[in-house]
C-alpha cells in the first residue's frame, strides 16, 4: 500500500502545474521591504535581479536608481529558460554612475535601461538579449565579456547573445563592446562619440556584426588608448575566427579601422573575418 501511495505522490508532483510567471515592479519611490507589487513596488533594481525566476518580468518606472557616490554591484541570481526568459524592462531608467551590472545567468532580456558603468558578462551567462539600452558617459567598457579572465580560450565564454538596437555613447579610453564566446549577433547599434575608445574588441567565433552605425569616434589628446573600430589580439591564447562585419555605416571616424595582432597565437586557422558591403564616409582610416 505504501509503495502505491509513494508512486501516486510522485505522479502528482510531475503533473502539478508550474508556478505562474510573476510581474514585479520597481520605482524610485518604492521600498525594498515591499512585496514588489504595482501598488507597493521595490526601490532598487537589485531586488529584481535577485528575486526574478524563469518567466518573470520586472518593470522599472522611469527615474534614477543606484548611487553616484558609493560603489554598488547588482547581479543576476537565477536562469530563465528558452520558453520563459527573465525580463527586466524600463523606459527612461538611469542606473547610477557607481553601479556595475553583473550578468551571470542565462536566458535574460534586458530592455530599455541607461547604464553609466560597465555591464560584465560572465561565462555562465548565455542566450541573453540586450536591447534598447544605452551605455554612456563613463571611463572604460560598455558591455564586457569578462571571462575567461585574462585571456585564454575565448570559446569558454558566454554563447548566443543578441545585442541589438543599443547606444554606446561618449565612452572614454576603453572598449565600447568586448566580445568573447560564439554565435553572437550585434545589429542595429550606435557607437558614437568615442573619446580615445575602441568600438569593438573581437574574440571567439561565429559572430555577425551587421547594420550598425559608427560615428564621431575620435583620438583625443591626453588619453592613452589608441582607438580602432575593430581590434583583436592573440594574447594568452585568445583568437578570433568566422566573424562577419557587413552593412555597417562608418562616418566621421578618423581612426584606424582595424588592428589585428596574432602575437601569442600563430595558428592561422584561428583567425578570420569577412568585411563586406559597408559604407565608409569622411573617415581617414588605416
Coordinates of C-alpha atoms in Angstrom, one line a residue, residues 214-216 248-254 278-285:
X214 CA 29.9 54.1 -36.1
X215 CA 30.2 57.9 -35.9
X216 CA 32.5 60.5 -34.3
X248 CA 27.7 48.8 -41.4
X249 CA 27.9 52.6 -41.8
X250 CA 31.1 54.3 -40.6
X251 CA 31.1 58.1 -40.8
X252 CA 33.4 60.8 -39.4
X253 CA 35.8 58.3 -37.8
X254 CA 39.4 59.4 -38.4
X278 CA 29.9 48.5 -45.6
X279 CA 29.9 52.3 -46.2
X280 CA 32.8 54.4 -45.0
X281 CA 32.4 58.2 -45.3
X282 CA 34.5 61.1 -44.1
X283 CA 36.9 58.7 -42.4
X284 CA 40.6 58.7 -42.9
X285 CA 41.5 55.2 -41.8

